Amino acid sequence: MFGGQVVPPSNSPHLRKSDGEQGNTEMEGLLHSTESDDLKIPSLPISTAAIMPSPILLWRFKVLLFFLWGFFCCKIGWDSVMRMSVNLRDLFLYEAFLYYNPLLLVTMMVWLWGVNLWVFAQSTISYAKIFDLDQNHLTHREIWKVATWMTIIVPISMTAYLYLYSHGEVSLAASQPVFLYCAVALILIFPFDIFYLSSRYYLLRTLWRIVFPLQAITFSDFFLADILTSMSKVFSDLERSVCRMVHRQVATIAWFEADSVCGSHSIGIPIILVLPYIFRLFQCLRQYKDTKEKTALFNALKYSTAVPVIFVSALKYHVLPDSWTNFYRPLWLLSGVLNSLYSFYWDVTRDWDLSCFTRIFKFNKPSLCSHLLHGRKWVYFWVIGSNFILRLAWTYKLSAHLRHNYLTVFTITALEMIRRFQWVFFRVENEWTKMSSKSNLQLSEISSEEDKLLAPSNHNV
């Protein structure tokens, strides 16, 4: 005021500088402040980088915590089961297994999908282009992060269910799977931009296109639909679980009656089992309508062979024992063999096309995994042989009358997911090869047209 320097406001419109001048002034001020700080502080303390532990040490610590968490969950769950009577223990484990094995299998599939994406990222195959993904698509690291949280949350809920039920808190125990299922459903449909909104929207949109194939079928549509056929047992168990939650039969013995609304003889079981195959069948018919390719009809026939396997198996509880033994059981076996052999033939000759195994395990950077897998004949012998065996075993899972062997069915379902995990590599590679061939053909046609246009004419002026 009295001879002091007047400092105008920095945001005055009359004194605002151009972007370049303003950037230079800010840079000079930053350098000046840095020099002043250096004069004031002759020596800095230990840097933050030196205090922070190394990434390897952090990773080892996380792995240690993960194993400790797994040990405590197993210990609490085992002690809780041992508190029950011997007669009730097996039935209770079957019920707990029904509620949680679908989410455990989904978690396993997410882990395996992350491995698929990791291999694609290492190889020369652009999976983002194949699936028509934008720049915000999830990488294998983010997929594994989701799988890690699922691996933590689902067993915690299962452990709480076992502990609360064994200690007499039946109502609290019954709420555990209900809360878990509701949380998963809410996360999937949450409309705000958290929890990978674009990826969740992409998944839900693809599922909608699978259920209602009213448009041209894209590669991601029938690719996900094929994966859903391998998870038909998961959807069947989800339907049984939701049915018992709706009818308030969780942590009760009401569902033990096989003929009850949520019992093991319900007609809802084969209906849910067959739905993924029906969706895939309609996709093939839609593809034939759009392309007029007869291959789509033969593919539709392949999915139709799963229908008698499922429904003939369900007839065991609705026909006389002699009729089942003399007629329906041989028909079920014949249908199962036909479906398995047809599916195996289609995998090898159509979905994979064995003539073009050249890229999937050829990584950009040489590694031990690439050296062991790329160009090795044993890989293809293993994939073909295991695919054949697991295709035959898959009939067991589709059979409703064999559901009581829940541990066996769980094992076969997990093996089917491993078979599908192997299938993904070669199916995506085959699609990439087709896309590359089409692009090369288009480029050659364009270059030939350009040569014709640039060629000198024979007309004399």
XYZ file of C-alpha atoms in Angstrom:
461
model
C 0.000 0.000 0.000
C 2.713 2.502 0.993
C 5.280 1.956 -1.693
C 4.842 -1.830 -1.608
C 4.821 -3.900 -4.753
C 1.399 -4.495 -6.134
C 0.942 -8.160 -7.077
C -1.850 -8.647 -9.590
C -3.980 -11.772 -9.337
C -2.588 -14.661 -11.291
C -5.936 -15.363 -12.920
C -6.475 -11.814 -14.217
C -7.735 -11.946 -17.816
C -5.690 -8.888 -18.741
C -2.432 -10.412 -17.546
C -3.022 -14.013 -18.690
C -0.204 -15.195 -20.964
C -0.231 -17.484 -23.873
C 0.071 -21.200 -23.296
C 3.720 -21.274 -24.313
C 4.728 -18.310 -22.186
C 2.726 -19.556 -19.254
C 4.361 -22.972 -19.508
C 7.830 -21.428 -19.648
C 7.091 -19.237 -16.622
C 5.840 -22.231 -14.661
C 8.926 -24.223 -15.602
C 11.238 -21.366 -14.536
C 9.364 -21.034 -11.239
C 9.692 -24.757 -10.658
C 13.432 -24.702 -11.324
C 13.845 -21.652 -9.095
C 11.953 -23.277 -6.243
C 14.013 -26.428 -6.661
C 17.246 -24.472 -6.477
C 16.014 -22.606 -3.398
C 15.113 -25.893 -1.732
C 18.553 -27.235 -2.520
C 20.147 -24.174 -0.841
C 17.940 -24.515 2.216
C 18.356 -28.286 2.598
C 21.956 -29.276 2.100
C 21.329 -33.008 2.453
C 18.153 -35.038 1.785
C 17.055 -37.951 3.946
C 16.959 -41.487 2.637
C 14.918 -41.612 -0.566
C 11.452 -43.121 -0.657
C 12.626 -45.725 -3.166
C 15.141 -47.004 -0.646
C 12.467 -47.312 2.049
C 9.965 -49.145 -0.143
C 10.499 -52.930 -0.319
C 11.276 -54.538 -3.631
C 8.380 -55.856 -5.785
C 9.664 -59.406 -5.397
C 9.566 -59.087 -1.597
C 6.028 -57.697 -1.737
C 4.935 -60.530 -4.023
C 6.390 -63.142 -1.657
C 4.650 -61.499 1.275
C 1.294 -61.576 -0.555
C 1.797 -65.254 -1.415
C 2.584 -66.002 2.227
C -0.576 -64.215 3.374
C -2.585 -66.080 0.751
C -1.367 -69.473 1.985
C -1.965 -68.501 5.613
C -5.483 -67.425 4.727
C -6.078 -70.738 2.911
C -4.769 -72.710 5.888
C -7.051 -70.925 8.364
C -10.087 -71.366 6.110
C -9.390 -75.095 5.752
C -8.758 -75.478 9.496
C -11.956 -73.672 10.524
C -14.003 -75.515 7.886
C -12.645 -78.931 8.890
C -13.230 -78.327 12.604
C -16.760 -77.141 11.856
C -17.579 -80.259 9.842
C -16.146 -82.538 12.534
C -18.516 -81.025 15.099
C -21.519 -82.449 13.214
C -22.936 -85.914 13.621
C -21.840 -88.581 11.157
C -25.358 -89.046 9.752
C -25.829 -85.316 9.065
C -22.313 -84.583 7.852
C -22.542 -85.996 4.329
C -25.920 -84.408 3.594
C -24.760 -81.051 4.907
C -21.570 -81.154 2.821
C -23.660 -81.955 -0.247
C -25.809 -78.896 0.402
C -22.853 -76.599 1.070
C -21.144 -77.956 -2.014
C -24.216 -77.194 -4.114
C -24.230 -73.519 -3.127
C -20.545 -72.840 -3.539
C -19.217 -75.177 -6.235
C -20.740 -73.086 -9.101
C -18.858 -69.969 -7.988
C -15.684 -71.978 -7.355
C -15.843 -73.357 -10.896
C -16.493 -69.882 -12.319
C -13.444 -68.657 -10.392
C -11.392 -71.459 -11.904
C -12.588 -70.496 -15.392
C -11.587 -66.864 -14.799
C -8.083 -67.958 -13.778
C -7.764 -70.096 -16.908
C -9.046 -67.272 -19.112
C -6.318 -65.076 -17.663
C -3.763 -67.688 -18.703
C -5.258 -67.699 -22.207
C -4.902 -63.923 -22.448
C -1.325 -64.091 -21.144
C -0.361 -66.542 -23.895
C -2.104 -64.395 -26.515
C -0.216 -61.336 -25.276
C 3.102 -63.184 -25.606
C 2.368 -64.490 -29.091
C 1.739 -62.717 -32.386
C -2.038 -63.149 -32.151
C -4.076 -59.973 -31.609
C -6.974 -61.240 -29.523
C -8.326 -57.677 -29.154
C -8.838 -57.549 -32.910
C -10.423 -60.998 -33.002
C -12.971 -60.169 -30.301
C -13.410 -56.570 -31.504
C -12.324 -55.095 -28.161
C -11.607 -51.433 -27.495
C -8.530 -50.012 -25.797
C -10.113 -50.365 -22.340
C -10.362 -54.140 -22.447
C -9.068 -56.124 -19.505
C -5.591 -57.591 -19.726
C -4.505 -60.858 -18.153
C -3.265 -58.999 -15.060
C -6.679 -57.477 -14.423
C -8.391 -60.798 -15.076
C -6.107 -62.430 -12.508
C -6.866 -59.626 -10.047
C -10.585 -60.371 -10.392
C -9.910 -64.098 -10.006
C -7.834 -63.436 -6.874
C -10.679 -61.560 -5.197
C -13.120 -64.311 -6.173
C -10.713 -66.905 -4.763
C -10.684 -65.019 -1.459
C -14.347 -64.079 -1.097
C -16.047 -67.355 -2.077
C -14.116 -69.622 0.365
C -14.573 -67.041 3.160
C -18.339 -67.180 2.672
C -18.241 -70.981 2.579
C -16.137 -71.128 5.760
C -18.540 -68.767 7.521
C -21.453 -70.962 6.425
C -19.849 -74.095 7.844
C -18.782 -72.411 11.078
C -22.109 -70.728 11.826
C -24.163 -73.828 11.056
C -21.994 -76.103 13.188
C -22.256 -73.655 16.112
C -26.057 -73.475 15.999
C -26.456 -70.145 14.181
C -28.663 -71.603 11.462
C -30.299 -68.353 10.320
C -26.951 -66.579 10.010
C -25.500 -69.566 8.181
C -28.401 -69.576 5.723
C -27.791 -65.898 4.942
C -24.182 -66.423 3.814
C -24.814 -67.905 0.322
C -27.774 -65.541 -0.157
C -25.598 -62.481 0.512
C -22.869 -63.827 -1.758
C -25.206 -64.468 -4.694
C -26.849 -61.059 -4.293
C -23.455 -59.345 -4.159
C -22.311 -61.054 -7.360
C -25.534 -60.099 -9.160
C -25.299 -56.477 -7.990
C -21.678 -56.167 -9.081
C -22.533 -57.465 -12.546
C -25.373 -54.971 -13.098
C -23.903 -52.028 -11.132
C -24.440 -49.039 -13.457
C -21.605 -46.827 -12.216
C -18.092 -46.589 -13.619
C -16.388 -48.872 -11.126
C -15.523 -52.564 -11.183
C -14.622 -52.439 -14.905
C -17.923 -51.058 -16.182
C -17.073 -51.328 -19.893
C -16.018 -54.976 -19.544
C -19.107 -55.860 -17.525
C -21.274 -54.161 -20.122
C -19.483 -56.077 -22.890
C -20.128 -59.375 -21.080
C -23.803 -58.629 -20.418
C -24.333 -57.414 -23.982
C -22.767 -60.590 -25.377
C -24.936 -62.738 -23.097
C -28.009 -60.869 -24.342
C -26.994 -61.518 -27.952
C -26.540 -65.213 -27.129
C -29.985 -65.567 -25.565
C -31.671 -63.525 -28.320
C -29.771 -64.067 -31.603
C -31.700 -61.393 -33.496
C -28.626 -60.024 -35.249
C -25.658 -61.347 -37.204
C -23.543 -63.690 -35.090
C -20.057 -62.398 -34.271
C -17.055 -64.443 -33.232
C -17.344 -63.335 -29.596
C -21.017 -64.400 -29.572
C -20.508 -68.034 -30.480
C -17.137 -68.199 -28.704
C -18.743 -67.333 -25.365
C -21.722 -69.564 -26.166
C -19.352 -72.511 -26.671
C -17.798 -71.797 -23.275
C -21.273 -71.710 -21.710
C -21.958 -75.233 -22.981
C -18.998 -76.396 -20.897
C -20.552 -74.653 -17.886
C -24.067 -76.082 -18.224
C -23.635 -78.034 -14.967
C -22.680 -74.752 -13.260
C -25.919 -73.119 -14.410
C -27.924 -76.151 -13.303
C -26.465 -75.926 -9.790
C -27.078 -72.181 -9.749
C -30.729 -72.826 -10.561
C -30.981 -75.406 -7.757
C -29.336 -73.010 -5.320
C -31.544 -70.046 -6.218
C -34.621 -72.279 -6.022
C -33.778 -73.256 -2.447
C -33.014 -69.667 -1.512
C -36.348 -68.467 -2.903
C -38.250 -71.237 -1.098
C -36.239 -70.684 2.111
C -34.767 -74.166 2.140
C -31.161 -73.131 2.780
C -29.677 -74.904 5.832
C -32.804 -77.053 6.206
C -33.732 -80.637 5.377
C -36.781 -79.717 3.271
C -34.898 -80.199 0.019
C -33.799 -83.735 0.932
C -37.034 -85.042 -0.606
C -36.113 -85.795 -4.212
C -39.612 -85.071 -5.523
C -39.883 -81.632 -3.887
C -39.897 -78.429 -5.912
C -36.143 -78.058 -5.473
C -35.309 -81.751 -5.294
C -33.004 -83.792 -7.487
C -35.904 -85.120 -9.619
C -37.104 -81.678 -10.720
C -37.768 -81.071 -14.411
C -35.894 -77.780 -14.054
C -32.563 -79.624 -13.983
C -32.592 -80.947 -17.586
C -34.149 -77.702 -18.848
C -31.280 -75.593 -17.488
C -28.720 -78.161 -18.661
C -29.977 -78.022 -22.237
C -30.350 -74.238 -22.544
C -26.701 -73.478 -23.536
C -26.948 -76.061 -26.324
C -30.264 -74.627 -27.510
C -28.761 -71.136 -27.611
C -25.830 -72.416 -29.643
C -28.211 -74.316 -31.938
C -30.184 -71.139 -32.689
C -26.939 -69.290 -33.366
C -26.021 -71.857 -36.017
C -29.428 -71.527 -37.623
C -29.100 -67.763 -37.634
C -25.639 -68.088 -39.173
C -27.039 -70.311 -41.913
C -29.766 -67.745 -42.609
C -27.149 -64.997 -43.027
C -24.442 -66.911 -44.916
C -26.255 -69.888 -46.525
C -23.294 -72.083 -45.573
C -24.234 -75.732 -45.054
C -21.466 -76.050 -42.472
C -23.645 -74.091 -40.050
C -26.384 -76.713 -40.389
C -23.982 -79.553 -39.590
C -22.773 -77.550 -36.595
C -26.386 -77.115 -35.466
C -26.830 -80.874 -35.763
C -23.878 -81.352 -33.439
C -25.517 -79.313 -30.670
C -28.854 -81.044 -31.193
C -27.248 -84.396 -30.290
C -26.867 -83.165 -26.684
C -30.646 -82.866 -26.240
C -31.453 -86.629 -26.063
C -28.489 -87.215 -23.739
C -29.934 -84.762 -21.225
C -33.642 -85.585 -21.413
C -33.339 -89.370 -21.704
C -31.197 -89.313 -18.562
C -33.883 -87.310 -16.732
C -36.507 -89.934 -17.635
C -35.012 -92.405 -15.156
C -37.058 -90.873 -12.331
C -40.282 -90.824 -14.339
C -40.433 -94.314 -15.922
C -40.591 -97.842 -14.588
C -37.250 -99.452 -13.632
C -37.664 -102.194 -16.248
C -38.318 -99.630 -18.968
C -35.217 -97.714 -17.955
C -32.995 -100.808 -17.940
C -34.257 -102.358 -21.180
C -34.885 -99.314 -23.376
C -34.006 -95.883 -22.049
C -30.598 -96.683 -20.594
C -29.220 -98.152 -23.875
C -30.730 -95.181 -25.716
C -28.979 -92.817 -23.308
C -25.641 -94.582 -23.822
C -26.032 -94.505 -27.601
C -26.904 -90.797 -27.526
C -23.925 -90.063 -25.312
C -21.456 -91.876 -27.574
C -22.874 -90.159 -30.664
C -22.654 -86.704 -29.077
C -19.099 -87.271 -27.833
C -17.748 -88.589 -31.139
C -19.474 -85.907 -33.223
C -18.189 -83.145 -30.921
C -14.662 -84.561 -30.965
C -14.657 -84.753 -34.758
C -15.862 -81.150 -35.022
C -13.249 -79.892 -32.568
C -10.346 -81.374 -34.499
C -11.457 -80.819 -38.079
C -13.504 -77.607 -37.886
C -12.832 -75.582 -34.764
C -9.080 -76.227 -34.775
C -8.135 -77.045 -38.374
C -4.937 -78.957 -37.649
C -3.253 -77.687 -40.810
C -2.436 -74.279 -39.316
C -0.788 -74.860 -35.928
C 2.005 -72.343 -36.322
C 1.578 -69.291 -34.116
C -0.128 -69.726 -30.799
C 2.933 -70.757 -28.776
C 5.479 -68.777 -30.791
C 6.155 -65.971 -28.328
C 7.605 -62.610 -29.253
C 10.304 -63.107 -26.626
C 11.803 -66.619 -26.410
C 11.091 -68.319 -23.115
C 11.049 -71.777 -21.578
C 7.289 -72.064 -22.127
C 7.606 -71.173 -25.804
C 10.514 -73.608 -26.240
C 8.552 -76.466 -24.674
C 5.295 -75.873 -26.558
C 5.936 -74.250 -29.924
C 6.208 -76.750 -32.776
C 6.257 -79.796 -30.477
C 4.296 -82.781 -31.722
C 3.588 -84.017 -28.215
C 1.469 -80.902 -27.575
C -0.926 -81.806 -30.378
C -1.028 -85.493 -29.455
C -1.819 -84.499 -25.869
C -4.526 -82.033 -26.871
C -6.227 -84.456 -29.276
C -6.025 -87.404 -26.870
C -7.204 -85.504 -23.802
C -9.963 -83.856 -25.816
C -11.245 -87.272 -26.901
C -11.233 -88.722 -23.379
C -12.823 -85.685 -21.762
C -15.470 -85.492 -24.469
C -16.530 -89.021 -23.520
C -16.463 -88.187 -19.811
C -18.529 -85.054 -20.414
C -21.598 -87.231 -21.051
C -21.505 -88.169 -17.359
C -21.993 -84.542 -16.400
C -24.960 -84.064 -18.714
C -26.814 -86.948 -17.083
C -29.264 -85.826 -14.425
C -29.575 -89.310 -12.891
C -25.876 -89.256 -11.898
C -25.992 -85.980 -9.970
C -25.852 -87.623 -6.522
C -22.138 -88.375 -7.044
C -21.377 -84.699 -6.525
C -17.615 -85.025 -6.047
C -17.291 -87.030 -9.252
C -19.450 -84.566 -11.161
C -17.418 -81.649 -9.779
C -14.183 -83.299 -10.888
C -15.492 -84.005 -14.384
C -16.828 -80.447 -14.682
C -13.428 -79.059 -13.665
C -11.734 -81.320 -16.229
C -14.182 -80.130 -18.882
C -13.140 -76.548 -18.134
C -9.504 -77.552 -18.575
C -10.452 -79.133 -21.905
C -12.184 -75.913 -22.913
C -9.120 -73.974 -21.758
C -7.010 -76.006 -24.209
C -9.659 -75.615 -26.905
C -9.499 -71.806 -26.616
C -5.854 -71.645 -27.734
C -6.359 -73.429 -31.011
C -9.802 -72.019 -31.745
C -8.508 -68.451 -31.442
C -5.415 -69.316 -33.463
C -7.571 -70.766 -36.214
C -9.696 -67.620 -36.318
C -6.608 -65.391 -36.435
C -5.225 -67.429 -39.324
C -8.476 -66.985 -41.236
C -8.467 -63.237 -40.588
C -4.836 -62.949 -41.711
C -5.552 -64.913 -44.884
C -8.509 -62.679 -45.728
C -6.500 -59.503 -45.149
C -3.612 -60.805 -47.288
C -6.050 -61.740 -50.048
C -7.620 -58.290 -49.959
C -4.211 -56.629 -50.112
C -3.210 -58.735 -53.101
C -6.467 -57.854 -54.883
C -5.919 -54.151 -54.209
C -2.337 -54.298 -55.453
C -3.400 -56.139 -58.618
C -6.054 -53.507 -59.323
C -3.487 -50.757 -58.819
C -1.126 -52.486 -61.253
C -3.871 -52.631 -63.856
C -4.615 -48.935 -63.426
C -0.961 -47.949 -63.625
C -0.165 -50.206 -66.583
C 0.551 -48.264 -69.840
C -2.242 -48.331 -72.386
C -1.753 -49.662 -75.917
C -3.684 -46.861 -77.570
C -1.765 -44.710 -80.060
C -2.431 -41.026 -80.039
